[in-house]
Amino acid sequence: MALFDEENTVWRAMLDGWAAQQVSRNLAASTIRQRREVANRFQRFSENYPWAWTVQQVDNFFLELRTIKNSAHTTVLGYQNALRGFIDYLTDDAYGWVEECINRFGQHPAQVFHEWNTARHVQSGMASPSKRAYTREELEDLFDCADDRVERIRRSNSKGWIPAFRTATIMKTAYAWGLRRNEVRMLDLVDLAMNPRARQFGSLGIVYVRFGKAMKGSPPKRRAVLTLPEFSWAKECLEEWIHEVRPLATTVRSTTLWPSERGNRMAPIEADSLSRSFSMVRREAGLNEGLDFHSLRRSYVTHLVELGYDLRFIQEQVGHEHASTTGIYTHTSPDYRARVVDDAIARAAEDAMRPPDQEE
């Protein structure tokens, strides 16, 4: 049966079918929308439909992204993975699009995204080289600047000191328990609990993360993060927020740890505001732009390594699926590496000086 605007009708049906396939794979609605927009963007650029897409159009599209729009490597990689997945769907015999297109247009979709014309995920960590952990001195400067900002706003008799206090405490919490931005944003009061084996931390002995980073198609990962002695100072900061400042921020019966100005949990758009507030503090502290919010988590991993914690323990604390990911987060300081070398030299010297009858 002939269709009005047949090509566009088939195109829309392809996109809808692909979306349904992704829903069945339990992918997030936001991911599906983003991928659909990538497909639409490539279609508009090529001025063709998938049954007429070519490798030359692929080359030209990504040439424009990299040279004119200055898109990051990770952006290009994400676009290419989305489009490759779309073509994989269209060329799967189970969905019948190849036969449908041949019957209607005399052409059919073919995979035009290959290893030789697309970017490769060449390493486990795709972050910019400027992304690293803070040194202890940089962390001290960052947190001091955040506290100074609270006091400065407070002296001006502005209510803005409460959001500033919240930002400062969130930063310290993210570092002291190794949390991602969304993990710390989604904390509730009920996620804070006593550790029977570390009663000195009171009700803040364990932080239960219920919205950990999920694998695609899976629900958020949960984990329990133990409070460590080296971060007992952060416990005091968090208690001050909970008992003294937080009650001033909300008049509603909210259980969220970080109520917004309206008393509810910070929405995703307010999480962006948190990032802007953090960036303001970082700039005031005179720190490099590569030291972003996530660098607080990198610092947590790095500093636990330097303190001698077992790598498996660190991996479980931060919720990494693989130990190699934890390794990528580690940016040990020159002083720490120098101590490791010095210790190795000292052990070698002791072995060399040991009398033969004491050798194993």
Protein backbone atom coordinates (compact mmCIF):
# COMPACT_ATOMS: atom_id res chain seq x y z
CA MET A 1 0.00 0.00 0.00
CA ALA A 2 1.35 3.41 -0.96
CA LEU A 3 1.90 5.86 1.88
CA PHE A 4 1.80 9.63 1.91
CA ASP A 5 5.42 10.79 2.37
CA GLU A 6 6.42 7.16 2.38
CA GLU A 7 10.11 7.66 3.19
CA ASN A 8 9.46 9.80 6.27
CA THR A 9 6.73 7.44 7.47
CA VAL A 10 9.10 4.46 7.31
CA TRP A 11 11.83 6.52 9.01
CA ARG A 12 9.55 7.35 11.93
CA ALA A 13 8.51 3.73 12.24
CA MET A 14 12.19 2.72 12.36
CA LEU A 15 12.87 5.16 15.18
CA ASP A 16 9.81 4.00 17.12
CA GLY A 17 10.78 0.36 16.69
CA TRP A 18 14.34 1.07 17.85
CA ALA A 19 12.99 2.91 20.90
CA ALA A 20 10.75 -0.06 21.75
CA GLN A 21 13.75 -2.41 21.47
CA GLN A 22 15.72 -0.23 23.90
CA VAL A 23 12.81 -0.08 26.32
CA SER A 24 12.73 -3.88 26.33
CA ARG A 25 16.44 -3.78 27.21
CA ASN A 26 15.48 -1.64 30.23
CA LEU A 27 17.47 1.40 29.09
CA ALA A 28 16.68 4.75 30.68
CA ALA A 29 14.18 7.00 28.91
CA SER A 30 16.75 9.81 28.82
CA THR A 31 19.26 7.52 27.07
CA ILE A 32 16.67 6.51 24.47
CA ARG A 33 15.76 10.15 23.79
CA GLN A 34 19.41 11.12 23.38
CA ARG A 35 20.07 8.27 20.96
CA ARG A 36 16.99 9.10 18.93
CA GLU A 37 18.16 12.70 18.62
CA VAL A 38 21.59 11.51 17.42
CA ALA A 39 19.90 9.46 14.68
CA ASN A 40 17.74 12.44 13.69
CA ARG A 41 20.79 14.68 13.62
CA PHE A 42 22.68 12.35 11.29
CA GLN A 43 19.61 12.01 9.06
CA ARG A 44 19.31 15.79 8.73
CA PHE A 45 23.02 16.10 7.97
CA SER A 46 23.06 13.36 5.34
CA GLU A 47 19.71 14.44 3.85
CA ASN A 48 19.13 10.72 3.34
CA TYR A 49 17.48 7.83 5.13
CA PRO A 50 19.28 4.73 6.51
CA TRP A 51 18.75 2.66 3.37
CA ALA A 52 20.88 5.22 1.52
CA TRP A 53 23.49 6.09 4.16
CA THR A 54 27.13 5.78 3.07
CA VAL A 55 30.56 5.68 4.74
CA GLN A 56 31.37 9.00 3.03
CA GLN A 57 28.47 10.62 4.89
CA VAL A 58 29.80 9.12 8.11
CA ASP A 59 33.26 10.60 7.46
CA ASN A 60 31.86 14.05 6.64
CA PHE A 61 29.53 14.12 9.63
CA PHE A 62 32.26 13.37 12.16
CA LEU A 63 34.78 15.57 10.35
CA GLU A 64 32.40 18.47 10.96
CA LEU A 65 31.91 17.48 14.60
CA ARG A 66 35.64 17.39 15.31
CA THR A 67 36.97 20.28 13.18
CA ILE A 68 34.10 22.79 13.19
CA LYS A 69 32.15 22.05 16.35
CA ASN A 70 35.25 20.92 18.34
CA SER A 71 33.36 18.00 19.87
CA ALA A 72 35.22 15.97 22.49
CA HIS A 73 36.47 12.47 21.76
CA THR A 74 33.92 11.04 24.21
CA THR A 75 31.08 12.88 22.42
CA VAL A 76 32.14 11.49 19.05
CA LEU A 77 32.44 8.02 20.55
CA GLY A 78 28.95 8.25 22.05
CA TYR A 79 27.42 9.37 18.74
CA GLN A 80 29.13 6.60 16.83
CA ASN A 81 28.07 3.92 19.31
CA ALA A 82 24.46 5.14 19.12
CA LEU A 83 24.38 5.15 15.32
CA ARG A 84 26.14 1.79 15.07
CA GLY A 85 23.53 0.35 17.42
CA PHE A 86 20.72 1.83 15.31
CA ILE A 87 22.07 0.21 12.15
CA ASP A 88 22.55 -3.08 14.00
CA TYR A 89 18.86 -2.94 14.87
CA LEU A 90 17.82 -2.15 11.29
CA THR A 91 19.92 -4.94 9.77
CA ASP A 92 18.78 -7.59 12.26
CA ASP A 93 16.65 -10.09 10.31
CA ALA A 94 14.33 -10.42 13.30
CA TYR A 95 12.91 -6.92 12.67
CA GLY A 96 12.39 -7.20 8.92
CA TRP A 97 13.58 -3.73 7.90
CA VAL A 98 15.98 -4.96 5.21
CA GLU A 99 13.21 -6.74 3.33
CA GLU A 100 10.78 -3.87 3.91
CA CYS A 101 13.19 -1.32 2.43
CA ILE A 102 14.04 -3.48 -0.58
CA ASN A 103 10.35 -3.88 -1.37
CA ARG A 104 9.60 -0.17 -0.98
CA PHE A 105 12.77 1.59 -2.15
CA GLY A 106 14.94 -1.00 -3.91
CA GLN A 107 17.68 -0.34 -1.31
CA HIS A 108 18.30 -1.56 2.23
CA PRO A 109 20.20 -0.42 5.35
CA ALA A 110 23.79 -1.64 5.71
CA GLN A 111 26.30 -1.14 8.51
CA VAL A 112 28.38 1.94 7.65
CA PHE A 113 30.04 2.32 11.07
CA HIS A 114 33.12 0.10 11.14
CA GLU A 115 36.31 -0.12 13.20
CA TRP A 116 38.26 1.57 10.43
CA ASN A 117 36.07 4.70 10.24
CA THR A 118 35.05 5.25 13.86
CA ALA A 119 36.78 6.12 17.11
CA ARG A 120 37.78 3.35 19.47
CA HIS A 121 37.46 3.21 23.24
CA VAL A 122 41.20 2.92 23.62
CA GLN A 123 41.36 2.95 27.41
CA SER A 124 39.17 2.39 30.43
CA GLY A 125 39.35 6.02 31.52
CA MET A 126 38.34 8.48 28.82
CA ALA A 127 38.65 11.60 30.95
CA SER A 128 40.81 14.53 29.95
CA PRO A 129 44.42 14.33 31.19
CA SER A 130 43.70 17.47 33.23
CA LYS A 131 41.29 15.49 35.41
CA ARG A 132 43.14 14.28 38.49
CA ALA A 133 42.98 14.02 42.26
CA TYR A 134 43.54 16.96 44.55
CA THR A 135 46.66 17.09 46.63
CA ARG A 136 46.01 17.43 50.36
CA GLU A 137 47.13 21.05 50.19
CA GLU A 138 44.67 21.77 47.36
CA LEU A 139 41.84 20.14 49.31
CA GLU A 140 42.65 22.26 52.31
CA ASP A 141 42.58 25.40 50.16
CA LEU A 142 39.28 24.32 48.56
CA PHE A 143 37.50 23.59 51.84
CA ASP A 144 38.90 26.71 53.54
CA CYS A 145 37.63 28.81 50.64
CA ALA A 146 34.18 27.18 50.89
CA ASP A 147 34.04 27.92 54.63
CA ASP A 148 35.25 31.49 54.11
CA ARG A 149 32.49 32.00 51.55
CA VAL A 150 29.86 30.89 54.08
CA GLU A 151 31.17 33.31 56.70
CA ARG A 152 31.41 36.17 54.18
CA ILE A 153 27.80 35.74 53.10
CA ARG A 154 26.67 35.25 56.68
CA ARG A 155 28.26 38.54 57.81
CA SER A 156 26.29 40.32 55.09
CA ASN A 157 23.06 39.14 56.80
CA SER A 158 22.03 37.26 53.65
CA LYS A 159 20.10 33.99 53.75
CA GLY A 160 22.40 32.83 50.97
CA TRP A 161 24.77 31.53 53.62
CA ILE A 162 22.57 28.42 54.06
CA PRO A 163 22.95 27.21 50.42
CA ALA A 164 26.65 28.08 50.67
CA PHE A 165 26.93 25.99 53.84
CA ARG A 166 25.10 23.17 52.08
CA THR A 167 27.54 23.32 49.15
CA ALA A 168 30.55 23.28 51.48
CA THR A 169 29.19 20.30 53.42
CA ILE A 170 28.27 18.38 50.26
CA MET A 171 31.83 18.85 48.98
CA LYS A 172 33.31 17.52 52.22
CA THR A 173 30.85 14.61 52.30
CA ALA A 174 31.62 13.64 48.69
CA TYR A 175 35.34 13.53 49.50
CA ALA A 176 35.13 11.85 52.93
CA TRP A 177 32.95 8.99 51.68
CA GLY A 178 34.12 8.86 48.05
CA LEU A 179 30.73 9.66 46.52
CA ARG A 180 29.68 10.70 43.02
CA ARG A 181 27.69 13.90 42.64
CA ASN A 182 24.35 12.13 42.14
CA GLU A 183 25.07 9.67 44.95
CA VAL A 184 25.58 12.46 47.46
CA ARG A 185 22.62 14.47 46.07
CA MET A 186 20.22 11.56 46.60
CA LEU A 187 21.14 10.85 50.22
CA ASP A 188 18.38 10.80 52.81
CA LEU A 189 18.69 11.00 56.59
CA VAL A 190 17.76 7.32 56.80
CA ASP A 191 20.86 6.47 54.75
CA LEU A 192 23.08 7.37 57.70
CA ALA A 193 23.55 4.61 60.26
CA MET A 194 25.69 3.34 63.12
CA ASN A 195 28.51 0.88 62.52
CA PRO A 196 28.43 -1.57 65.46
CA ARG A 197 32.17 -2.07 65.12
CA ALA A 198 32.96 1.65 65.09
CA ARG A 199 30.63 3.17 67.64
CA GLN A 200 32.84 6.25 67.97
CA PHE A 201 31.22 7.57 64.78
CA GLY A 202 27.74 7.42 66.28
CA SER A 203 24.93 7.55 63.72
CA LEU A 204 27.38 8.36 60.92
CA GLY A 205 29.35 5.12 60.97
CA ILE A 206 27.90 3.93 57.66
CA VAL A 207 26.57 5.81 54.64
CA TYR A 208 24.19 3.70 52.56
CA VAL A 209 24.31 4.62 48.88
CA ARG A 210 21.03 3.68 47.16
CA PHE A 211 21.54 5.51 43.88
CA GLY A 212 24.95 4.31 42.77
CA LYS A 213 25.96 4.40 39.13
CA ALA A 214 24.11 1.65 37.28
CA MET A 215 25.13 -0.54 34.39
CA LYS A 216 23.04 0.11 31.28
CA GLY A 217 19.68 -1.57 31.59
CA SER A 218 20.12 -2.18 35.34
CA PRO A 219 18.71 -0.43 38.40
CA PRO A 220 20.95 1.83 40.53
CA LYS A 221 23.61 -0.06 42.45
CA ARG A 222 23.55 -0.06 46.23
CA ARG A 223 26.50 -0.18 48.58
CA ALA A 224 27.46 0.60 52.15
CA VAL A 225 30.37 3.00 52.66
CA LEU A 226 32.11 2.73 56.03
CA THR A 227 33.26 5.88 57.80
CA LEU A 228 37.03 5.79 58.24
CA PRO A 229 39.04 7.27 61.14
CA GLU A 230 41.02 9.54 58.82
CA PHE A 231 37.81 11.38 57.91
CA SER A 232 36.33 11.86 61.40
CA TRP A 233 36.53 15.65 60.82
CA ALA A 234 33.91 15.29 58.07
CA LYS A 235 31.56 13.57 60.53
CA GLU A 236 31.64 16.70 62.67
CA CYS A 237 30.89 18.91 59.64
CA LEU A 238 27.97 16.74 58.62
CA GLU A 239 26.55 16.66 62.15
CA GLU A 240 26.65 20.46 62.27
CA TRP A 241 24.67 20.59 59.01
CA ILE A 242 22.11 18.03 60.19
CA HIS A 243 21.45 19.40 63.66
CA GLU A 244 22.08 23.14 63.36
CA VAL A 245 21.77 24.37 59.77
CA ARG A 246 19.48 21.92 57.97
CA PRO A 247 16.47 22.73 60.23
CA LEU A 248 16.77 26.34 59.02
CA ALA A 249 16.57 25.20 55.39
CA THR A 250 13.24 23.41 55.51
CA THR A 251 9.93 23.74 57.30
CA VAL A 252 8.40 20.65 55.73
CA ARG A 253 8.69 17.06 56.89
CA SER A 254 11.38 16.15 54.41
CA THR A 255 13.80 13.26 54.85
CA THR A 256 16.27 14.42 52.21
CA LEU A 257 19.70 15.22 53.59
CA TRP A 258 20.12 18.29 51.37
CA PRO A 259 16.77 20.11 51.13
CA SER A 260 16.51 22.79 48.47
CA GLU A 261 15.25 26.31 49.10
CA ARG A 262 11.72 24.88 48.70
CA GLY A 263 12.38 22.20 51.28
CA ASN A 264 12.36 19.30 48.83
CA ARG A 265 15.16 17.19 47.41
CA MET A 266 17.43 19.00 44.99
CA ALA A 267 16.17 18.34 41.46
CA PRO A 268 18.65 17.48 38.66
CA ILE A 269 18.59 21.10 37.50
CA GLU A 270 19.52 22.17 41.03
CA ALA A 271 22.35 19.64 40.93
CA ASP A 272 23.69 21.68 38.02
CA SER A 273 23.43 24.70 40.28
CA LEU A 274 25.49 22.77 42.82
CA SER A 275 28.16 22.25 40.18
CA ARG A 276 28.18 25.96 39.41
CA SER A 277 28.51 26.80 43.11
CA PHE A 278 31.35 24.31 43.40
CA SER A 279 33.09 25.83 40.37
CA MET A 280 32.79 29.27 41.95
CA VAL A 281 34.53 28.01 45.09
CA ARG A 282 37.24 26.29 43.06
CA ARG A 283 37.94 29.46 41.09
CA GLU A 284 38.07 31.54 44.27
CA ALA A 285 40.59 29.03 45.63
CA GLY A 286 42.70 29.55 42.48
CA LEU A 287 42.62 25.87 41.51
CA ASN A 288 42.87 24.38 38.02
CA GLU A 289 39.65 23.75 36.06
CA GLY A 290 40.63 20.10 35.67
CA LEU A 291 39.98 19.70 39.39
CA ASP A 292 36.24 19.19 39.09
CA PHE A 293 33.65 17.85 41.54
CA HIS A 294 34.46 14.26 40.55
CA SER A 295 38.07 14.89 41.52
CA LEU A 296 36.90 14.73 45.14
CA ARG A 297 36.15 11.05 44.54
CA ARG A 298 39.48 10.57 42.75
CA SER A 299 41.17 12.09 45.79
CA TYR A 300 39.38 9.70 48.14
CA VAL A 301 40.69 6.68 46.23
CA THR A 302 44.18 8.10 45.92
CA HIS A 303 44.48 9.03 49.56
CA LEU A 304 43.22 5.64 50.74
CA VAL A 305 45.92 3.99 48.63
CA GLU A 306 48.53 6.26 50.17
CA LEU A 307 47.22 5.44 53.65
CA GLY A 308 47.80 1.74 52.95
CA TYR A 309 44.21 0.50 52.67
CA ASP A 310 43.70 -2.77 50.80
CA LEU A 311 42.79 -2.24 47.14
CA ARG A 312 39.86 -4.66 47.35
CA PHE A 313 38.47 -2.70 50.32
CA ILE A 314 38.83 0.57 48.38
CA GLN A 315 37.07 -0.97 45.38
CA GLU A 316 34.10 -1.97 47.55
CA GLN A 317 33.99 1.42 49.28
CA VAL A 318 33.64 3.30 45.97
CA GLY A 319 31.48 0.67 44.25
CA HIS A 320 33.69 -0.12 41.27
CA GLU A 321 32.79 -3.24 39.31
CA HIS A 322 36.41 -3.86 38.34
CA ALA A 323 39.68 -3.27 40.15
CA SER A 324 41.13 -1.72 36.98
CA THR A 325 38.65 1.15 37.30
CA THR A 326 39.85 1.84 40.83
CA GLY A 327 43.40 1.90 39.46
CA ILE A 328 42.49 4.60 36.95
CA TYR A 329 41.27 6.80 39.82
CA THR A 330 44.61 6.57 41.61
CA HIS A 331 46.94 9.56 41.31
CA THR A 332 49.47 8.99 44.07
CA SER A 333 51.67 11.92 45.05
CA PRO A 334 55.42 12.12 44.32
CA ASP A 335 56.09 12.03 48.08
CA TYR A 336 54.18 8.77 48.42
CA ARG A 337 55.99 7.19 45.48
CA ALA A 338 59.31 8.39 46.89
CA ARG A 339 58.49 6.69 50.22
CA VAL A 340 57.65 3.46 48.40
CA VAL A 341 61.01 3.55 46.60
CA ASP A 342 62.86 4.44 49.82
CA ASP A 343 61.21 1.54 51.63
CA ALA A 344 62.15 -0.83 48.82
CA ILE A 345 65.78 0.36 48.90
CA ALA A 346 65.87 -0.03 52.68
CA ARG A 347 64.52 -3.57 52.47
CA ALA A 348 67.07 -4.44 49.79
CA ALA A 349 69.87 -3.01 51.94
CA GLU A 350 68.72 -5.02 54.95
CA ASP A 351 68.65 -8.19 52.84
CA ALA A 352 72.18 -7.48 51.57
CA MET A 353 73.51 -6.93 55.10
CA ARG A 354 71.84 -10.02 56.57
CA PRO A 355 74.37 -12.75 57.51
CA PRO A 356 74.14 -15.88 55.35
CA ASP A 357 72.98 -18.03 58.27
CA GLN A 358 69.92 -15.76 58.71
CA GLU A 359 68.81 -16.03 55.09
CA GLU A 360 65.74 -18.10 54.33
